[in-house]
Structure formats: C-alpha cells, structure tokens
mmCIF file of C-alpha atoms in Angstrom:
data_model
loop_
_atom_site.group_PDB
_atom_site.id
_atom_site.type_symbol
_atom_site.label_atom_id
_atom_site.label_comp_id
_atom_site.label_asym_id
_atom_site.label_seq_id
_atom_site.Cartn_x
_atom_site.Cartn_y
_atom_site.Cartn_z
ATOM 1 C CA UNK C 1 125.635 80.241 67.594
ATOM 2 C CA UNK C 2 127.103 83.870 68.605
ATOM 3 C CA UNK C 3 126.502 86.570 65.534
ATOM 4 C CA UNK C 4 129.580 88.067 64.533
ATOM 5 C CA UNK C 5 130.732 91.446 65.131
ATOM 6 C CA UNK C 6 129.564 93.859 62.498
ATOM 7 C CA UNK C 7 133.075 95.268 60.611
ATOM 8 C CA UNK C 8 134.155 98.288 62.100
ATOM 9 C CA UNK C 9 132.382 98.254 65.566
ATOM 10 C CA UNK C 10 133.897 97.269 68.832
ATOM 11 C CA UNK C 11 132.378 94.142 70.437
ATOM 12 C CA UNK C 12 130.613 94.787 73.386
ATOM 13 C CA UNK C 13 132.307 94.189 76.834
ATOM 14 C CA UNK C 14 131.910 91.760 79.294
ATOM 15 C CA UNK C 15 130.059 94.231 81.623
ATOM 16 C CA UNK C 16 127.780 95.882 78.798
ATOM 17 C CA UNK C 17 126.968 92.317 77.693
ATOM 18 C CA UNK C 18 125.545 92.117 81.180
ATOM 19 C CA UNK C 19 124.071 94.951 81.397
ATOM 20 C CA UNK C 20 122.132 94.797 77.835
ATOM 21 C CA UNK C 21 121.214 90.935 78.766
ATOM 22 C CA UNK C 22 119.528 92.340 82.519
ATOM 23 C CA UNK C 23 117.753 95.477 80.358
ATOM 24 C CA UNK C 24 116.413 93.191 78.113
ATOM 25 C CA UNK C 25 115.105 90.530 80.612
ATOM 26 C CA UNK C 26 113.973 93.340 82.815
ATOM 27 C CA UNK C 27 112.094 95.414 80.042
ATOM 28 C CA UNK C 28 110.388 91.747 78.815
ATOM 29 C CA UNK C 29 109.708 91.064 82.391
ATOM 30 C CA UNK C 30 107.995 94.195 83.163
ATOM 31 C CA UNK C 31 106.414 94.282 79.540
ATOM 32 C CA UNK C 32 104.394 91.239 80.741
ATOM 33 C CA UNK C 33 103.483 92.384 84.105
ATOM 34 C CA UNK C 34 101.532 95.442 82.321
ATOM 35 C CA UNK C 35 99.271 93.862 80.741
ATOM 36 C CA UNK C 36 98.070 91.581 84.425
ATOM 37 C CA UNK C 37 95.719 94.036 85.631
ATOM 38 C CA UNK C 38 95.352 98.312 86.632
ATOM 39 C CA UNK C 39 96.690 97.927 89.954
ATOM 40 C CA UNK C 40 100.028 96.272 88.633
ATOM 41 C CA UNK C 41 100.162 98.506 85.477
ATOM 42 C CA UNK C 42 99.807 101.965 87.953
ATOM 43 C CA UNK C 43 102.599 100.302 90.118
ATOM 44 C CA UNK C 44 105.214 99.814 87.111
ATOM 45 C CA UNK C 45 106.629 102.981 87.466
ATOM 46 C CA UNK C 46 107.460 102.461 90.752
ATOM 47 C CA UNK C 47 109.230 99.122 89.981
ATOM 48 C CA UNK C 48 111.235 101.316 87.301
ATOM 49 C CA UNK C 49 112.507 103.258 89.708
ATOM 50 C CA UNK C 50 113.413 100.866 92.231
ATOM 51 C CA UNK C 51 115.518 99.187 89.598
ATOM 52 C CA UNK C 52 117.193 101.953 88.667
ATOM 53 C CA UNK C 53 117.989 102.857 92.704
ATOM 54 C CA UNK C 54 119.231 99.359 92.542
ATOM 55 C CA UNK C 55 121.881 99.807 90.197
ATOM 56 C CA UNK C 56 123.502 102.869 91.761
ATOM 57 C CA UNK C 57 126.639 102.521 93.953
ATOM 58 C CA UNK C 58 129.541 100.506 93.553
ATOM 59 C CA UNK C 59 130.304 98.856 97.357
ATOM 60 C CA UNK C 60 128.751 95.696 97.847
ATOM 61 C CA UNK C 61 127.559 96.348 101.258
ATOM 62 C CA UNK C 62 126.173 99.084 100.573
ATOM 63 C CA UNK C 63 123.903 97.416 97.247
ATOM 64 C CA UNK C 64 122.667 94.733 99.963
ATOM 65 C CA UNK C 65 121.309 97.597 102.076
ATOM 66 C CA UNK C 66 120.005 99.731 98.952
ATOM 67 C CA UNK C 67 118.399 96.333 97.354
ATOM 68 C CA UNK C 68 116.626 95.332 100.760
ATOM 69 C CA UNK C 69 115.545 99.186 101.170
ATOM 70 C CA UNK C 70 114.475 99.446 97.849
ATOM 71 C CA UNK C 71 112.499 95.826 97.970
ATOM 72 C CA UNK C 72 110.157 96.580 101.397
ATOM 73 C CA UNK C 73 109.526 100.094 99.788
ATOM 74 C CA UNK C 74 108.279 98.145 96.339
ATOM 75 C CA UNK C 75 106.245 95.428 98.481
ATOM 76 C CA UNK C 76 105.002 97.280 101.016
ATOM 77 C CA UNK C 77 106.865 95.107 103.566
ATOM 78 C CA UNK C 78 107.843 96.104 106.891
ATOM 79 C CA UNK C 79 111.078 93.942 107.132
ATOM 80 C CA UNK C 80 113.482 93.025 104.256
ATOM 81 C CA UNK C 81 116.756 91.148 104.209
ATOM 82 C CA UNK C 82 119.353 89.431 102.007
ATOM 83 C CA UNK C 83 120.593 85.796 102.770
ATOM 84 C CA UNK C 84 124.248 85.739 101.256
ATOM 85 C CA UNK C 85 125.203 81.941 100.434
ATOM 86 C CA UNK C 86 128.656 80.422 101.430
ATOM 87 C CA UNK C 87 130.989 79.527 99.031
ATOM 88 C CA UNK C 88 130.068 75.410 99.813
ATOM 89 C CA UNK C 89 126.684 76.458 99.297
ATOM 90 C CA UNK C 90 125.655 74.799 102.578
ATOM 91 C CA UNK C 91 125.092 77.960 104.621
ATOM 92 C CA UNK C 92 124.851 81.724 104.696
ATOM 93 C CA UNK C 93 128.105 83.523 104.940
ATOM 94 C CA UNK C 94 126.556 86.938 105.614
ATOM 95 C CA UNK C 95 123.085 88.326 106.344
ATOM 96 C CA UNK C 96 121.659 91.956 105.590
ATOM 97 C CA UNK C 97 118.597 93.334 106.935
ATOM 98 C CA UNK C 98 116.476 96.326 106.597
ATOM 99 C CA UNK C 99 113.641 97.086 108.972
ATOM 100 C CA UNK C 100 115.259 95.934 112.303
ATOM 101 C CA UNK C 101 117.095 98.707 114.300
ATOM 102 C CA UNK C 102 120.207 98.183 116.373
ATOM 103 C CA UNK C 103 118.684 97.776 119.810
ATOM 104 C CA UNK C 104 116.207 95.173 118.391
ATOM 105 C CA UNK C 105 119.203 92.870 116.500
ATOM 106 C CA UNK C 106 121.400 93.421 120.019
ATOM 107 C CA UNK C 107 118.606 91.619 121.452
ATOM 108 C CA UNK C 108 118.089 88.872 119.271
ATOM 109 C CA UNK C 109 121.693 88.134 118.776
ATOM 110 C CA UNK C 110 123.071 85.809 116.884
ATOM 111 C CA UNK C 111 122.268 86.405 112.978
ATOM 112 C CA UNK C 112 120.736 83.069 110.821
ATOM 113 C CA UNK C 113 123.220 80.962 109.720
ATOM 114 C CA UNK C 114 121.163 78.987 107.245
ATOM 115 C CA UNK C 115 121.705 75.596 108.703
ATOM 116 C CA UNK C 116 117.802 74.812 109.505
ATOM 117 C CA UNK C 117 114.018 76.373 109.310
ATOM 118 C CA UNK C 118 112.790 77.822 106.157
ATOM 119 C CA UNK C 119 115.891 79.838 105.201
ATOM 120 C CA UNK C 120 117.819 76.576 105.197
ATOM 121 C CA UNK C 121 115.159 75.086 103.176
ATOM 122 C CA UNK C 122 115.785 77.962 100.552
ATOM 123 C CA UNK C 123 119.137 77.687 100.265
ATOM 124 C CA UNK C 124 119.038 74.054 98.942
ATOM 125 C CA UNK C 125 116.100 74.315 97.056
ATOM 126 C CA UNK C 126 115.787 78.216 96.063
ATOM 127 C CA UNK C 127 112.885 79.336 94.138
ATOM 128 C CA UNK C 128 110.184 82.005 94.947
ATOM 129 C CA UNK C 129 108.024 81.110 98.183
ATOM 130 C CA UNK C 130 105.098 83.420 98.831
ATOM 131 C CA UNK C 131 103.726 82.160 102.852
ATOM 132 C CA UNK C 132 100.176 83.830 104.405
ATOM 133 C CA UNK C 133 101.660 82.460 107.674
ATOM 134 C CA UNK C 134 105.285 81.227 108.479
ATOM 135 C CA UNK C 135 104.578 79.526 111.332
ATOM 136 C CA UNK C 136 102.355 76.830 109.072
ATOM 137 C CA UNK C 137 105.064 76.102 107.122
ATOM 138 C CA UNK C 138 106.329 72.673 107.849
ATOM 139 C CA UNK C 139 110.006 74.117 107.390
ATOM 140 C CA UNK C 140 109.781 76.694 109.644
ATOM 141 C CA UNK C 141 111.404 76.337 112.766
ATOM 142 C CA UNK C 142 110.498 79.485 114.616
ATOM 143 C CA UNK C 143 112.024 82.456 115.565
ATOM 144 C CA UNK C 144 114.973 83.430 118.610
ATOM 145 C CA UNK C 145 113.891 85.291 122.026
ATOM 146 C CA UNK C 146 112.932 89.346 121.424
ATOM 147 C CA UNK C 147 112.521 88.548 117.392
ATOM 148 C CA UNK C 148 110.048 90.933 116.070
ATOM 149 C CA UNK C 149 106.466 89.065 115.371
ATOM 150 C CA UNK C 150 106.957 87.883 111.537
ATOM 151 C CA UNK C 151 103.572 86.514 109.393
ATOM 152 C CA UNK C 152 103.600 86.780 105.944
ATOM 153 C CA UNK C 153 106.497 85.856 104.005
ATOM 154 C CA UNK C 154 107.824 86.497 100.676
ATOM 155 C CA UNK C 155 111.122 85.173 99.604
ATOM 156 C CA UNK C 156 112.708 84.886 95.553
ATOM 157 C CA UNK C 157 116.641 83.458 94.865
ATOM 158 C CA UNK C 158 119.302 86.191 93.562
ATOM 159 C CA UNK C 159 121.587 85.134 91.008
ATOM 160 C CA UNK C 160 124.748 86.751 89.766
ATOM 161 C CA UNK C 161 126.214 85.564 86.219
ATOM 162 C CA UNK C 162 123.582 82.138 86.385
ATOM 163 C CA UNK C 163 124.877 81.285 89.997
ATOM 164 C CA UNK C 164 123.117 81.663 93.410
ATOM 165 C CA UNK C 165 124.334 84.291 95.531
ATOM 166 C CA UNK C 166 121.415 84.468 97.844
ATOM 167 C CA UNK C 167 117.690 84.851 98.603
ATOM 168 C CA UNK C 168 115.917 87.860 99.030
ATOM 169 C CA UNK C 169 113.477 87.704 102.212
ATOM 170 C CA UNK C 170 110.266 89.853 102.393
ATOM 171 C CA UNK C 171 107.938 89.983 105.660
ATOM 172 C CA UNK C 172 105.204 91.330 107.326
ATOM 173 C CA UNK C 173 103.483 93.658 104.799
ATOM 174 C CA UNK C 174 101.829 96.390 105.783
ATOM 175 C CA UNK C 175 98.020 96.163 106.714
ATOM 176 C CA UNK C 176 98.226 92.773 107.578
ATOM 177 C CA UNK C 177 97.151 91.325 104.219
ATOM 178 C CA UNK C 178 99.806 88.655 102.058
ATOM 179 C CA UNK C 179 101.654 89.597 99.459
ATOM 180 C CA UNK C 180 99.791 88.500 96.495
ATOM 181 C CA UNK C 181 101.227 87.876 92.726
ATOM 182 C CA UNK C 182 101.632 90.855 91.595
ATOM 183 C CA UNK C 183 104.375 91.294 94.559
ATOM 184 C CA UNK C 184 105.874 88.768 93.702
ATOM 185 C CA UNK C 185 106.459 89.426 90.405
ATOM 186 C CA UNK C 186 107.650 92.916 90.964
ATOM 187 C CA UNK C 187 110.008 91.402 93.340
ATOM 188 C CA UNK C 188 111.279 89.078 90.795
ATOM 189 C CA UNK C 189 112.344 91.462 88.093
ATOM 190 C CA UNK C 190 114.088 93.388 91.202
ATOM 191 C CA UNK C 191 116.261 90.193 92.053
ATOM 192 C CA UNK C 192 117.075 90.000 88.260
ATOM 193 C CA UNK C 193 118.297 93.643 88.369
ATOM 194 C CA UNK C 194 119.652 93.028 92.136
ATOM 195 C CA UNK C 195 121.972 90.376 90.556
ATOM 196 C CA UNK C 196 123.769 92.525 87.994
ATOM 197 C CA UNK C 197 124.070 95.439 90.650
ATOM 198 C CA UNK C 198 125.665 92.521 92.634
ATOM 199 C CA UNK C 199 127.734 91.438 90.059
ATOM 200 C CA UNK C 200 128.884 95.154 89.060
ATOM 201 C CA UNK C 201 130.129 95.459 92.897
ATOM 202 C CA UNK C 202 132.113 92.225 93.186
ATOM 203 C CA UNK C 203 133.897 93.658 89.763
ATOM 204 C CA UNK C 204 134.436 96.941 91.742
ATOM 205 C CA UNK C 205 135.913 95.645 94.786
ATOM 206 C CA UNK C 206 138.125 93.094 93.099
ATOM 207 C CA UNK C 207 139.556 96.157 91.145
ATOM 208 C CA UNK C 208 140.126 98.074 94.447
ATOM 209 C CA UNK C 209 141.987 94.909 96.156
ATOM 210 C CA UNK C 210 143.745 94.815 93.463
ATOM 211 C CA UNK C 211 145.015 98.540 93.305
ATOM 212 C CA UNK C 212 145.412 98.301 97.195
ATOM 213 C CA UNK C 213 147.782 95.265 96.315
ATOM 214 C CA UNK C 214 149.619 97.182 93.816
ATOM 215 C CA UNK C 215 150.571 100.146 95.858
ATOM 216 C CA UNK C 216 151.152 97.954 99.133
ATOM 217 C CA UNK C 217 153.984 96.485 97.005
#
C-alpha cells in the first residue's frame, strides 16, 4: 500500500520517483559489493563515477555510446556494445558499439540482427551470461568475415521502467583473463543506472517531437 503524502509537501514526480527508486537500488547494490573483497571495495569509486557519467546527456544516441564507453572503461573490456530490442521483442532494432572503428565495421558489414547465435539466445531469455570462451558456447554461432577475434564474453539485460530494452555486451578484456564476479556485478548496478539514463532520454526526445510538432503546425 502507497504512504500518503505528508500535508503540505508536493508529491514527488514521475521522473524523481525514478530517479530516487535507481539511487536507492544503486546505493544498496553497491553497499553490498563493498563488503566482497579489497579489490572490489578499491574499485567502487570508479563504479560511482561511471554511474554518474551515465546519467549525463539527454539524446538517446548519444547515452548508448556514453553507457558502452563508460562499461569497457569499468570492465576493462576492449569491445562494448548495446543490443536495442524491437518493439515485437523478436529481434534487435538497433545496435551500438564501442571499440570497433569505422574501417573495421565497413568491413564486417551488416550489423546483428538478433535472429540467431548467442545474442538471439539473450534476447529471449535475458539474464547475465559471463563466457571464458564464446566459441564453446552451444549458442554461439560464430562471427562474419574481417570480425575482430572475440573470447571472453560478458553480457547483463537493460531494463527501462521493468521492461527490456536491451542487453549490454562486454568482450575481450584486457590481458586475456575472464571477467570474473566482481565484473559482473559492477556491470550490473551500471545497467540499473543505464536504464533510468535510458528512460530520462526517451522522455527527452518525446518532448522535442512534440515541440517540433507544435511549431510545424
């Protein structure tokens, strides 16, 4: 049952309520990950940060680029990239990567689409998936002509007001070693930040459509 408003104070908005609820999960989330070990507790500041890169900037394209950026930086992975899920859920509409320059995704070509191999996999069934190798994966189907050599995977589901909006792909981490559970973790809490940032930009460019609607008339 929701507590009433306190008499004379103005209930909190829609937005703030989101806000407050990612804080909270975020600060409980990262409360817990202190106490796992030294190595994780020295890192904590770092994942601080990286949320709080996160929730800059309003454009939607542009938070897919900052949230890959800031996710390799946080894992120590080489490659990063976002797996946007269609509206039907059955595919992905768009795909954002960080890692892979220009020349290298003119060669490869054709972007995944989500229908097969282990991103397909995720998109039906998303929860975290930490891999030492992809290519023992039963789900994997391989990767496309000139595709950069990827090993170790890391991959966590973002979700935006309790609904998937994509997964969040982490590979090849640097020194050749897997990402291990304190990674994970870390990249957790980011994907619960990642979806509010996500959230906060969908809000932003409705409001612009709307404006550029309004003055088009």
């Amino acid at each position: 049952m929701s507590a009433a408003p306190v008499p004379g104070t103005t209930p909190p908005s829609d937005g703030e309520r989101d806000s407050s609820d990612a804080l909270e999960a975020a600060t409980q989330a990262t409360r817990g990950l202190q106490g796992l070990s030294a190595e994780l507790t020295a890192r904590v500041p770092q994942l601080l940060e990286a949320m709080r890169s996160v929730g800059t900037g309003p454009e939607l394209h542009t938070t897919l680029d900052r949230i890959c950026e800031t996710a390799a930086e946080l894992a120590d992975a080489r490659y990063a990239a976002i797996g946007v899920v269609s509206e039907d859920g059955k595919a992905l509409s768009d795909f954002v990567f960080h890692g892979v320059d220009v020349e290298e995704a003119e060669l490869i070509g054709r972007l995944p689409d989500g229908h097969r191999g282990l991103l397909g996999a995720l998109i039906h069934d998303p929860g975290p998936v930490r891999l030492a190798n992809l290519a023992d994966d039963p789900r994997s189907c391989g990767f496309p002509a000139h595709h950069p050599p990827m090993r170790t995977f890391l991959g966590v589901p973002i979700r935006v007001q309790g609904e998937i909006f994509g997964n969040l792909y982490l590979t090849e981490k640097h020194g050749g070693v897997e990402f291990n559970e304190y990674d994970l973790n870390m990249v957790r809490v980011l994907a619960t930040e990642a979806g509010i940032a996500i959230g906060n930009a969908r809000l932003y460019e409705a409001a612009r459509q709307r404006e550029r609607w309004i003055d088009g008339s």
